[in-house]
Short mmCIF file of C-alpha atoms in Angstrom, two decimals:
data_model
loop_
_atom_site.label_atom_id
_atom_site.label_comp_id
_atom_site.label_asym_id
_atom_site.label_seq_id
_atom_site.Cartn_x
_atom_site.Cartn_y
_atom_site.Cartn_z
CA MET N 43 0.00 -0.03 0.01
CA MET N 44 1.21 3.43 -0.81
CA ASP N 45 1.17 6.51 1.38
CA ASN N 46 -0.90 9.50 0.32
CA PHE N 47 0.92 12.16 -1.78
CA ARG N 48 0.18 15.39 -3.51
CA TYR N 49 0.43 15.61 -7.34
CA SER N 50 1.32 18.61 -9.33
CA ARG N 51 1.58 19.41 -12.99
CA PRO N 52 3.61 22.58 -13.33
CA ALA N 53 3.16 24.65 -16.44
CA THR N 54 6.96 25.30 -17.00
CA ILE N 55 10.26 23.82 -16.30
CA ARG N 56 11.02 26.83 -14.13
CA ASP N 57 7.87 26.12 -12.11
CA ALA N 58 8.86 22.48 -11.78
CA ALA N 59 12.40 23.38 -10.65
CA ALA N 60 10.95 25.83 -7.99
CA GLN N 61 8.68 23.07 -6.59
CA LEU N 62 11.51 20.53 -6.59
CA GLY N 63 13.91 22.81 -4.81
CA ARG N 64 11.58 23.47 -1.85
CA GLU N 65 11.93 20.29 0.24
CA HIS N 66 14.76 18.04 -0.86
CA GLY N 67 13.93 14.40 -0.37
CA LYS N 68 10.16 14.93 0.04
CA ILE N 69 9.42 15.61 -3.57
CA ALA N 70 10.00 13.41 -6.61
CA VAL N 71 9.84 13.90 -10.37
CA ILE N 72 7.48 11.62 -12.31
CA ALA N 73 7.11 11.13 -16.00
CA GLY N 74 6.28 7.56 -16.95
CA GLY N 75 6.30 6.32 -13.32
CA THR N 76 7.19 2.73 -14.25
CA ASP N 77 9.96 2.60 -11.55
CA LEU N 78 8.95 5.26 -9.01
CA LEU N 79 5.40 3.90 -8.58
CA GLY N 80 6.69 0.39 -8.05
CA GLU N 81 9.13 1.70 -5.41
CA MET N 82 6.25 3.52 -3.70
CA LYS N 83 4.08 0.39 -3.74
CA ASP N 84 7.01 -1.68 -2.28
CA GLY N 85 7.52 0.93 0.56
CA LEU N 86 11.00 1.88 -0.77
CA ALA N 87 10.03 5.44 -1.53
CA ALA N 88 7.43 7.73 0.00
CA PRO N 89 7.67 11.14 -1.47
CA GLU N 90 5.07 13.62 -0.10
CA GLN N 91 4.64 15.19 -3.55
CA LEU N 92 5.12 14.07 -7.20
CA VAL N 93 5.89 16.71 -9.81
CA SER N 94 5.00 15.65 -13.28
CA ILE N 95 7.17 16.55 -16.27
CA ARG N 96 5.48 14.16 -18.70
CA HIS N 97 3.58 16.90 -20.52
CA MET N 98 6.45 19.36 -21.05
CA ALA N 99 7.25 19.65 -24.68
CA GLU N 100 10.83 20.95 -23.96
CA LEU N 101 11.69 17.56 -22.21
CA GLN N 102 10.19 15.36 -24.96
CA GLY N 103 11.55 14.29 -28.33
CA ILE N 104 14.65 13.68 -30.27
CA ARG N 105 16.36 16.66 -31.88
CA ALA N 106 19.20 16.17 -34.40
CA SER N 107 21.64 18.75 -35.63
CA THR N 108 25.11 18.53 -37.11
CA GLY N 109 27.05 16.14 -34.97
CA VAL N 110 24.60 16.43 -32.00
CA LEU N 111 21.63 14.30 -30.99
CA ARG N 112 19.51 15.68 -28.03
CA ILE N 113 16.99 13.38 -26.31
CA GLY N 114 14.66 14.85 -23.75
CA ALA N 115 14.33 13.24 -20.36
CA ALA N 116 10.62 12.71 -20.85
CA THR N 117 11.07 10.97 -24.24
CA LEU N 118 9.40 7.56 -24.28
CA LEU N 119 11.69 4.58 -24.69
CA VAL N 120 9.49 3.32 -27.66
CA ASP N 121 10.23 6.68 -29.46
CA ILE N 122 13.94 6.05 -29.11
CA VAL N 123 13.55 2.49 -30.44
CA GLU N 124 11.54 3.64 -33.49
CA SER N 125 13.39 6.83 -34.30
CA ALA N 126 15.06 6.69 -37.70
CA VAL N 127 17.67 9.24 -36.74
CA VAL N 128 18.62 7.24 -33.51
CA GLN N 129 18.76 4.00 -35.55
CA GLU N 130 21.07 5.73 -38.00
CA ARG N 131 23.33 7.74 -35.75
CA VAL N 132 23.37 5.62 -32.59
CA PRO N 133 22.07 2.17 -33.49
CA LEU N 134 23.33 0.66 -30.18
CA LEU N 135 21.12 3.09 -28.23
CA ALA N 136 18.03 2.12 -30.29
CA MET N 137 18.86 -1.63 -29.80
CA ALA N 138 19.46 -1.12 -25.97
CA ALA N 139 16.13 0.79 -25.60
CA GLY N 140 14.44 -2.07 -27.38
CA LYS N 141 15.69 -4.60 -24.79
CA ILE N 142 14.33 -2.59 -21.79
CA GLY N 143 11.34 -4.22 -20.04
CA THR N 144 8.35 -5.28 -21.99
CA PRO N 145 6.51 -3.34 -24.82
CA GLN N 146 4.15 -1.95 -22.14
CA ILE N 147 7.10 -0.60 -20.21
CA ARG N 148 8.65 0.90 -23.27
CA ASN N 149 5.39 2.61 -24.21
CA MET N 150 5.15 4.22 -20.79
CA GLY N 151 8.75 4.50 -19.53
CA THR N 152 11.00 7.44 -20.32
CA ILE N 153 14.77 7.64 -21.01
CA GLY N 154 15.25 9.86 -17.95
CA GLY N 155 13.48 7.54 -15.66
CA ASN N 156 15.42 4.65 -17.01
CA LEU N 157 18.63 6.34 -16.22
CA CYS N 158 17.58 7.26 -12.74
CA GLN N 159 15.88 3.98 -11.78
CA ARG N 160 16.70 2.27 -8.58
CA PRO N 161 18.17 -1.34 -8.53
CA ARG N 162 15.97 -4.27 -9.38
CA CYS N 163 17.83 -6.47 -7.04
CA TRP N 164 15.62 -8.87 -4.95
CA TYR N 165 17.60 -8.04 -1.84
CA TYR N 166 17.27 -4.21 -2.33
CA ARG N 167 13.58 -4.54 -3.14
CA ASN N 168 12.83 -6.59 -0.12
CA ASN N 169 14.58 -4.28 2.42
CA PHE N 170 17.65 -6.36 3.27
CA PRO N 171 20.30 -4.16 5.01
CA CYS N 172 22.51 -4.00 1.92
CA TYR N 173 24.77 -1.20 0.62
CA LYS N 174 21.78 0.53 -0.99
CA HIS N 175 19.84 0.45 2.33
CA GLY N 176 22.77 1.75 4.43
CA GLY N 177 24.27 -1.67 5.25
CA ASN N 178 27.76 -2.89 4.76
CA THR N 179 27.33 -5.83 2.44
CA CYS N 180 25.94 -6.82 -0.97
CA PHE N 181 23.85 -9.92 -0.44
CA SER N 182 23.50 -10.68 -4.11
CA ALA N 183 27.29 -10.94 -4.60
CA ALA N 184 27.51 -14.07 -2.41
CA GLY N 185 23.88 -15.20 -2.47
CA GLU N 186 21.39 -15.90 -5.19
CA ASN N 187 22.15 -13.39 -7.85
CA ASP N 188 20.71 -14.68 -11.10
CA TYR N 189 19.04 -11.89 -12.96
CA HIS N 190 20.52 -9.12 -10.68
CA ALA N 191 22.66 -6.19 -11.73
CA ILE N 192 25.69 -5.67 -9.60
CA LEU N 193 27.44 -2.36 -10.46
#
């Protein structure tokens, strides 16, 4: 079960930054929510407020210019997979984005959220006192670690 939280949809990036800067640690950014909402349901995160950036055009899309490719943080993973310019200029990125999660996750998840997501490790997600929870060991290194990422 999740704790109650406030939700805001600021009109501009400046408004979003102002809201985020008020109470560090109590406010979280949300776009697709595929990782954050799971963390909240698992009791690993309990922000008091979610600030949505999903609707902000400045943070969406893929923009190409000479020698530069800019991808907004709120760009959906599926858009990266299907982008002709990404496939041409950075085919490995298009391929990697296509390997993330399921089609449902790629249709909802964003590149910014994917880069910021928390570990999917079973030990972390089940509140073992590991490095990520302030402990002094990594249980997956010596324990069951199939399908875990150890960085």
